[in-house]
Short mmCIF file of C-alpha atoms and ligand atoms in Angstrom, two decimals:
data_model
loop_
_atom_site.label_atom_id
_atom_site.label_comp_id
_atom_site.label_asym_id
_atom_site.label_seq_id
_atom_site.Cartn_x
_atom_site.Cartn_y
_atom_site.Cartn_z
CA MET A 1181 37.03 98.69 192.16
CA LYS A 1182 34.85 95.66 191.65
CA LYS A 1183 31.89 95.78 189.18
CA SER A 1184 29.19 96.07 191.79
CA THR A 1185 31.01 99.20 193.18
CA GLN A 1186 31.69 100.55 189.65
CA ALA A 1187 28.03 100.12 188.71
CA ILE A 1188 26.99 102.49 191.46
CA HIS A 1189 29.83 105.08 191.68
CA ALA A 1190 31.77 105.20 188.33
CA GLY A 1191 31.10 108.30 186.23
CA ALA A 1192 28.78 109.99 188.69
CA ARG A 1193 28.53 113.79 188.62
CA ARG A 1194 26.99 114.57 191.96
CA ASP A 1195 24.64 117.50 192.53
CA ILE A 1196 27.03 120.07 193.87
CA ASN A 1197 24.54 122.82 194.26
CA ASN A 1198 22.45 120.79 196.58
CA GLY A 1199 24.72 118.17 198.08
CA GLY A 1200 22.39 115.53 196.49
CA LEU A 1201 23.81 111.97 195.88
CA ASN A 1202 22.47 111.70 192.37
CA THR A 1203 23.40 113.23 189.02
CA PRO A 1204 20.80 115.97 188.21
CA VAL A 1205 19.07 115.83 184.84
CA PHE A 1206 20.94 118.50 182.80
CA ALA A 1207 18.08 119.39 180.57
CA SER A 1208 19.71 122.26 178.55
CA SER A 1209 20.09 121.98 174.76
CA ALA A 1210 21.80 125.44 174.67
CA ILE A 1211 25.08 125.38 176.68
CA GLU A 1212 27.56 128.29 177.16
CA TYR A 1213 30.88 127.59 175.33
CA LEU A 1214 33.33 130.40 175.87
CA ASP A 1215 34.84 129.01 179.09
CA ASP A 1216 34.82 125.36 177.92
CA SER A 1217 37.26 123.92 175.45
CA GLU A 1218 34.55 121.64 174.04
CA VAL A 1219 31.41 122.78 172.48
CA ARG A 1220 28.72 120.82 174.18
CA TYR A 1221 25.32 119.99 172.64
CA PRO A 1222 22.98 116.99 173.10
CA ARG A 1223 23.50 115.73 169.60
CA TYR A 1224 27.20 115.85 170.06
CA PHE A 1225 26.92 113.05 172.65
CA ASN A 1226 28.81 115.08 175.23
CA THR A 1227 26.40 116.57 177.77
CA LEU A 1228 27.12 115.62 181.45
CA ASN A 1229 24.26 113.09 181.46
CA HIS A 1230 25.84 111.45 178.41
CA ALA A 1231 29.27 111.48 180.07
CA VAL A 1232 28.03 109.81 183.23
CA VAL A 1233 26.64 106.81 181.42
CA ALA A 1234 29.46 106.52 178.95
CA ASP A 1235 32.00 106.60 181.75
CA LYS A 1236 30.14 104.11 183.91
CA MET A 1237 29.95 101.75 180.91
CA SER A 1238 33.72 102.33 180.22
CA ALA A 1239 34.49 101.31 183.77
CA LEU A 1240 32.27 98.20 183.54
CA GLU A 1241 33.70 97.19 180.17
CA GLY A 1242 37.30 98.18 180.91
CA ALA A 1243 37.28 100.74 178.05
CA GLU A 1244 38.96 104.01 177.45
CA ALA A 1245 35.93 105.87 176.11
CA GLY A 1246 32.33 105.44 175.02
CA ILE A 1247 29.13 106.93 173.73
CA VAL A 1248 25.50 106.39 174.60
CA THR A 1249 22.94 106.35 171.64
CA SER A 1250 19.17 106.43 171.23
CA SER A 1251 18.89 102.69 170.54
CA GLY A 1252 20.94 99.58 170.10
CA MET A 1253 20.40 99.83 166.40
CA ALA A 1254 21.72 103.46 166.44
CA ALA A 1255 24.84 102.04 168.09
CA ILE A 1256 25.23 99.32 165.45
CA ALA A 1257 24.60 101.68 162.58
CA SER A 1258 26.99 104.22 164.00
CA ILE A 1259 29.75 101.65 164.18
CA VAL A 1260 29.21 100.08 160.75
CA PHE A 1261 28.72 103.31 158.82
CA GLY A 1262 31.26 105.25 160.94
CA LEU A 1263 34.07 102.79 160.28
CA LEU A 1264 33.31 101.21 156.89
CA GLY A 1265 32.86 102.64 153.38
CA ASP A 1266 32.72 101.84 149.72
CA GLY A 1267 34.87 98.80 148.86
CA ASP A 1268 35.19 97.52 152.32
CA HIS A 1269 34.26 93.99 153.43
CA VAL A 1270 32.80 92.92 156.77
CA ILE A 1271 32.11 89.46 158.27
CA PHE A 1272 29.14 89.02 160.49
CA THR A 1273 28.64 85.80 162.47
CA GLU A 1274 25.32 84.01 162.13
CA GLY A 1275 23.06 84.13 165.13
CA LEU A 1276 22.41 87.80 165.10
CA TYR A 1277 19.42 89.77 166.26
CA GLY A 1278 16.96 89.91 163.39
CA GLY A 1279 17.10 93.84 163.26
CA THR A 1280 20.84 93.66 162.79
CA HIS A 1281 20.36 91.07 160.03
CA ALA A 1282 17.86 93.41 158.35
CA LEU A 1283 20.15 96.35 158.53
CA ILE A 1284 22.92 94.31 156.88
CA VAL A 1285 20.95 92.86 154.04
CA ASN A 1286 18.83 95.99 153.31
CA GLU A 1287 21.43 98.80 153.76
CA LEU A 1288 25.04 97.86 153.30
CA GLN A 1289 25.07 97.08 149.55
CA ARG A 1290 23.75 100.60 148.77
CA PHE A 1291 26.90 102.01 150.37
CA GLY A 1292 29.23 99.72 148.55
CA ILE A 1293 30.00 97.64 151.70
CA ARG A 1294 30.31 93.95 150.98
CA TYR A 1295 29.58 91.30 153.65
CA ASP A 1296 29.50 87.70 154.44
CA PHE A 1297 27.85 85.69 157.20
CA ALA A 1298 30.05 83.08 158.86
CA ALA A 1299 29.21 80.25 161.10
CA PRO A 1300 30.07 81.37 164.62
CA ASP A 1301 33.50 79.76 164.65
CA ILE A 1302 36.99 80.88 163.91
CA THR A 1303 37.58 78.53 161.05
CA ALA A 1304 34.59 79.81 159.11
CA ILE A 1305 35.70 83.41 159.83
CA GLU A 1306 39.15 82.69 158.60
CA GLN A 1307 37.88 81.08 155.36
CA LEU A 1308 35.73 84.12 154.57
CA THR A 1309 38.37 86.73 155.28
CA LYS A 1310 39.48 88.72 152.12
CA PRO A 1311 42.13 91.41 151.60
CA ALA A 1312 39.34 94.02 151.76
CA THR A 1313 37.98 92.71 155.17
CA ARG A 1314 38.02 95.69 157.56
CA MET A 1315 35.68 94.39 160.30
CA ILE A 1316 34.45 91.27 162.06
CA PHE A 1317 31.20 91.70 163.88
CA VAL A 1318 29.95 89.04 166.28
CA GLU A 1319 27.14 88.50 168.68
CA SER A 1320 27.98 86.15 171.54
CA PRO A 1321 25.87 84.56 172.95
CA GLY A 1322 23.99 84.85 169.78
CA ASN A 1323 20.29 85.46 169.10
CA PRO A 1324 18.18 83.27 169.45
CA LEU A 1325 20.18 80.05 169.57
CA LEU A 1326 22.76 81.28 172.13
CA SER A 1327 25.70 80.22 169.92
CA VAL A 1328 29.03 81.09 171.52
CA VAL A 1329 32.07 82.64 169.62
CA ASP A 1330 35.65 82.15 170.78
CA LEU A 1331 36.36 85.77 171.32
CA ALA A 1332 40.09 85.55 172.19
CA ALA A 1333 40.73 83.48 168.97
CA VAL A 1334 38.84 85.94 166.79
CA ALA A 1335 40.62 88.92 168.33
CA GLU A 1336 43.99 87.39 167.90
CA PHE A 1337 43.29 86.44 164.25
CA ALA A 1338 41.86 89.91 163.43
CA LYS A 1339 44.67 91.86 165.15
CA ALA A 1340 47.32 90.24 163.07
CA ARG A 1341 45.58 91.55 159.97
CA GLN A 1342 44.50 94.98 161.32
CA ILE A 1343 40.84 94.07 161.13
CA ILE A 1344 38.53 95.80 163.65
CA THR A 1345 36.65 93.49 165.92
CA VAL A 1346 33.16 94.48 167.20
CA ILE A 1347 30.85 92.49 169.49
CA ASP A 1348 27.11 92.90 170.32
CA ASN A 1349 27.49 92.09 174.07
CA THR A 1350 23.78 92.61 174.88
CA PHE A 1351 22.97 89.02 176.00
CA ALA A 1352 26.05 88.75 178.22
CA THR A 1353 26.07 92.28 179.75
CA PRO A 1354 29.35 93.86 181.03
CA ILE A 1355 28.85 91.95 184.21
CA LEU A 1356 29.29 88.50 182.70
CA GLN A 1357 31.64 89.23 179.74
CA ASN A 1358 34.23 91.84 178.97
CA PRO A 1359 35.27 91.37 175.32
CA LEU A 1360 37.82 94.22 175.37
CA LYS A 1361 39.78 92.34 177.88
CA LEU A 1362 39.81 89.41 175.40
CA GLY A 1363 41.33 91.66 172.65
CA PHE A 1364 38.13 92.99 170.97
CA ASP A 1365 38.22 96.60 169.76
CA LEU A 1366 34.61 97.69 170.25
CA VAL A 1367 31.75 96.47 172.42
CA MET A 1368 28.24 97.61 171.93
CA HIS A 1369 24.93 96.96 173.78
CA SER A 1370 21.27 97.38 173.21
CA GLY A 1371 20.83 99.26 176.44
CA THR A 1372 17.09 98.68 175.97
CA LYS A 1373 17.68 95.25 177.50
CA TYR A 1374 19.69 94.51 180.66
CA LEU A 1375 21.42 97.95 181.05
CA GLY A 1376 17.94 99.60 181.34
CA GLY A 1377 16.60 96.46 182.89
CA HIS A 1378 13.06 97.67 183.65
CA SER A 1379 11.49 97.47 180.16
CA ASP A 1380 10.95 101.25 179.98
CA LEU A 1381 13.94 102.56 178.01
CA CYS A 1382 15.27 102.51 174.43
CA CYS A 1383 19.00 103.16 174.19
CA GLY A 1384 22.42 101.79 173.23
CA THR A 1385 26.04 102.09 174.04
CA VAL A 1386 29.42 101.69 172.29
CA ASN A 1387 32.70 101.49 174.19
CA GLY A 1388 36.35 101.05 173.15
CA PRO A 1389 39.59 103.04 172.57
CA ALA A 1390 39.28 106.84 172.40
CA ALA A 1391 40.44 107.02 168.81
CA LEU A 1392 37.90 104.51 167.46
CA ILE A 1393 35.10 105.99 169.58
CA SER A 1394 35.91 109.42 168.20
CA LYS A 1395 35.36 108.13 164.61
CA VAL A 1396 32.10 106.39 165.58
CA ARG A 1397 30.87 109.61 167.32
CA ASN A 1398 31.79 111.81 164.36
CA HIS A 1399 29.55 109.71 162.18
CA ALA A 1400 26.83 109.40 164.84
CA VAL A 1401 26.65 113.18 165.15
CA ASN A 1402 25.67 113.41 161.48
CA HIS A 1403 22.93 110.82 161.86
CA GLY A 1404 21.49 112.32 165.07
CA GLY A 1405 20.77 109.22 167.24
CA CYS A 1406 21.50 110.82 170.62
CA LEU A 1407 19.72 109.97 173.86
CA ASN A 1408 17.88 112.61 175.72
CA ALA A 1409 18.90 113.78 179.26
CA GLN A 1410 15.99 112.18 181.11
CA ASP A 1411 16.64 108.75 179.55
CA CYS A 1412 20.40 109.08 180.27
CA HIS A 1413 19.47 109.73 183.87
CA LEU A 1414 17.07 106.73 184.00
CA LEU A 1415 19.81 104.55 182.44
CA GLU A 1416 22.41 105.78 185.04
CA ARG A 1417 19.87 104.86 187.76
CA SER A 1418 19.32 101.38 186.26
CA LEU A 1419 22.99 100.72 185.87
CA LYS A 1420 23.45 100.96 189.64
CA THR A 1421 21.58 97.71 190.13
CA LEU A 1422 22.95 95.97 186.98
CA GLU A 1423 25.19 93.61 188.74
CA ILE A 1424 22.68 92.37 191.37
CA ARG A 1425 19.99 92.00 188.79
CA VAL A 1426 22.08 90.08 186.29
CA GLN A 1427 23.52 87.72 188.88
CA ARG A 1428 20.07 86.84 190.04
CA GLN A 1429 18.67 86.48 186.58
CA SER A 1430 21.58 84.34 185.41
CA GLU A 1431 21.29 82.13 188.47
CA ASN A 1432 17.55 81.72 187.80
CA ALA A 1433 18.13 80.88 184.14
CA GLY A 1434 20.57 78.13 185.01
CA ILE A 1435 17.97 76.43 187.23
CA ILE A 1436 15.20 76.83 184.60
CA ALA A 1437 17.38 75.53 181.76
CA ARG A 1438 18.13 72.29 183.71
CA GLN A 1439 14.40 71.84 184.47
CA LEU A 1440 13.41 72.29 180.87
CA GLU A 1441 16.13 69.96 179.67
CA GLN A 1442 14.60 67.22 181.74
CA ASN A 1443 11.11 67.74 180.53
CA GLU A 1444 9.83 65.24 177.96
CA GLN A 1445 7.78 67.77 176.06
CA VAL A 1446 10.87 69.82 175.33
CA GLN A 1447 12.99 68.63 172.38
CA ARG A 1448 15.96 70.79 173.10
CA VAL A 1449 17.24 73.63 175.27
CA TYR A 1450 19.83 76.16 174.08
CA TYR A 1451 21.74 77.62 177.04
CA PRO A 1452 25.50 77.96 177.16
CA GLY A 1453 25.49 76.96 180.87
CA LEU A 1454 24.36 73.44 180.11
CA GLU A 1455 27.15 70.86 179.85
CA SER A 1456 25.30 69.53 176.79
CA ALA A 1457 25.61 72.88 174.94
CA PRO A 1458 28.27 72.95 172.21
CA GLY A 1459 29.49 76.31 173.32
CA HIS A 1460 29.82 75.44 176.94
CA PRO A 1461 33.59 74.94 177.15
CA ILE A 1462 34.29 78.31 175.37
CA ALA A 1463 31.56 80.07 177.44
CA SER A 1464 33.08 78.70 180.68
CA ARG A 1465 36.43 80.25 179.66
CA GLN A 1466 35.32 83.67 178.51
CA MET A 1467 32.15 84.50 180.60
CA GLN A 1468 31.76 84.95 184.35
CA GLY A 1469 28.31 83.38 184.31
CA PHE A 1470 26.10 82.13 181.40
CA GLY A 1471 23.45 84.86 181.32
CA ALA A 1472 19.72 84.92 181.65
CA MET A 1473 18.61 84.20 177.97
CA LEU A 1474 17.75 80.72 176.86
CA SER A 1475 15.73 79.20 174.11
CA PHE A 1476 13.81 75.91 174.05
CA GLU A 1477 12.10 73.92 171.33
CA LEU A 1478 8.77 72.35 172.13
CA ASN A 1479 7.95 68.81 170.79
CA ASP A 1480 6.38 68.95 167.35
CA ASP A 1481 2.96 67.95 168.57
CA ILE A 1482 2.59 71.01 170.84
CA ASP A 1483 1.14 74.14 169.37
CA PRO A 1484 3.55 76.95 170.45
CA VAL A 1485 0.95 79.67 170.41
CA GLY A 1486 -1.42 77.57 172.56
CA TYR A 1487 1.47 76.99 174.98
CA LEU A 1488 2.21 80.79 175.16
CA ARG A 1489 -1.48 81.46 175.91
CA ARG A 1490 -1.47 79.04 178.82
CA LEU A 1491 1.29 80.91 180.64
CA GLU A 1492 -0.03 82.96 183.64
CA LEU A 1493 3.06 84.60 185.12
CA VAL A 1494 5.57 84.68 182.28
CA ILE A 1495 4.65 87.39 179.82
CA CYS A 1496 4.61 86.82 176.12
CA ALA A 1497 6.38 89.98 174.98
CA VAL A 1498 9.04 91.23 172.51
CA SER A 1499 12.35 92.62 173.86
CA LEU A 1500 14.18 91.09 176.76
CA GLY A 1501 16.45 91.74 179.76
CA GLY A 1502 13.81 93.23 182.13
CA VAL A 1503 13.25 92.25 185.72
CA GLU A 1504 10.12 90.38 184.72
CA THR A 1505 10.32 86.98 182.82
CA THR A 1506 9.24 87.34 179.25
CA ILE A 1507 8.96 84.83 176.42
CA CYS A 1508 8.66 85.15 172.61
CA GLN A 1509 8.50 83.11 169.49
CA PRO A 1510 11.41 84.36 167.46
CA LEU A 1511 9.80 83.32 164.17
CA ALA A 1512 6.94 85.79 164.81
CA THR A 1513 8.97 88.54 166.51
CA SER A 1514 12.79 89.22 166.48
CA HIS A 1515 13.41 87.08 163.38
CA GLN A 1516 10.22 87.77 161.47
CA LYS A 1517 11.93 89.70 158.81
CA MET A 1518 14.60 86.99 158.20
CA PRO A 1519 13.72 84.97 154.98
CA ALA A 1520 11.98 81.67 155.83
CA ALA A 1521 14.70 79.54 154.14
CA GLU A 1522 17.39 81.28 156.18
CA ARG A 1523 15.46 80.83 159.37
CA GLN A 1524 14.95 77.13 158.62
CA ARG A 1525 18.67 76.65 157.87
CA LEU A 1526 19.62 78.16 161.23
CA GLY A 1527 17.08 76.15 163.21
CA ILE A 1528 14.69 78.98 164.04
CA THR A 1529 11.52 76.87 163.89
CA ALA A 1530 7.87 77.54 164.85
CA GLY A 1531 8.39 75.55 168.16
CA LEU A 1532 11.42 77.55 169.21
CA LEU A 1533 10.66 79.92 172.08
CA ARG A 1534 13.10 82.40 173.56
CA LEU A 1535 13.01 83.12 177.32
CA SER A 1536 14.32 86.12 179.07
CA VAL A 1537 14.52 85.14 182.72
CA GLY A 1538 13.73 87.81 185.28
CA ILE A 1539 14.37 88.27 189.00
CA GLU A 1540 11.19 86.74 190.32
CA ASP A 1541 11.40 83.73 192.60
CA VAL A 1542 12.68 80.94 190.39
CA ASP A 1543 10.15 78.38 191.75
CA ASP A 1544 7.34 80.64 190.54
CA ILE A 1545 8.84 81.02 187.08
CA ALA A 1546 9.46 77.28 186.73
CA ALA A 1547 5.97 76.39 188.07
CA ASP A 1548 4.43 78.53 185.41
CA LEU A 1549 6.51 77.25 182.54
CA LEU A 1550 5.84 73.65 183.50
CA GLN A 1551 2.13 73.96 184.24
CA ALA A 1552 1.63 75.28 180.66
CA LEU A 1553 3.55 72.28 179.44
CA SER A 1554 1.63 69.77 181.45
CA GLU A 1555 -1.59 71.10 180.00
CA SER A 1556 -0.27 70.54 176.50
CA THR A 1557 -1.00 66.88 176.42
C1 PLP B 2573 21.07 91.35 170.75
C2 PLP B 2573 20.45 92.63 170.32
N1 PLP B 2573 21.19 93.58 169.75
C3 PLP B 2573 20.68 94.69 169.23
C4 PLP B 2573 19.29 94.94 169.38
C5 PLP B 2573 18.72 96.28 168.90
O1 PLP B 2573 18.50 97.11 169.91
P1 PLP B 2573 17.28 98.27 170.02
O2 PLP B 2573 15.98 97.58 169.96
O3 PLP B 2573 17.69 98.90 171.32
O4 PLP B 2573 17.58 99.16 168.85
C6 PLP B 2573 18.49 94.00 169.96
C7 PLP B 2573 17.01 94.23 170.14
O5 PLP B 2573 16.22 93.44 170.39
C8 PLP B 2573 19.09 92.80 170.50
O6 PLP B 2573 18.37 91.88 170.99
#
């Protein structure tokens, strides 16, 4: 089946009592066990509402198994702490969501897990690999500068050394990028973003081979980051329109990126769909579209906060991936906790704004972004 069909039908457990088309909300936290080989319990990530979402995401990502968690960070923490321990080494690519960066620098050392940050390219990853390296964790496209990692090259390098590869695929979505098909072992999402898509859910997913997912799940059970039945149900509903939303958002983003690139008040646009982007050739190979996230840097003489205040349609908000276009200043939001020197080194300046393009009419979005620029002079 094609993705638009899988998004609607894969994993569904229809309402057999009523003939209804939708999966009911199975709200029980106490579930009979004598006639079932598996003990079912919400915190074991194995109720029917969990299974529907995990199976739908498995179909979309081309995975054997999966789990759905209470946030993207719960998914990342379950992977890292479920698969790594004292003495292990892990490589993270630069260009990570600020919360992931905070988890790494604030938590890993306490558990004896050593780490390095590598520039998002295979040569840097190879150079930092040690005998104790057990995992390579990448985010591609990365946050907030949309850096692109060559996933097939990383997977090939890691496989030869039995290193587990993990990707945060949040920005790309399973519609535009399937890392497992390029050789990655595990793929995770902050479902809070595109999977939920309506800015009203907080959730996460992990998908991969059954043996690895089982290890991640065994750890996650101890930490308790499960998603409740109602939110699983809402996530299932949202996923049915994922393909159509993401296609429209990605199309809109391409148009906006080109318009901003031509504007004299914009110093630079970061979007892997632009021919000028360093990651464009790799993104063209490994993605089926360039996504709906882009960042742009205003000229130094424009006050970024003043610009944000002049926007009338585009909403200045944290998070991303919803049907509405939102914008934020990473310095003050997603990357606030990152040390200033590190932000400066990466190019996360005060004038850098990150745009999550929605499904509104693209002319309306562009008109708003440009009117606020024209008033900047
Ligand atoms: C790329 C990326 N990964 C992970 C996360 C964390 O997800 P959550 O906020 O659902 O825990 C975020 C949140 O903004 C994100 O943007």
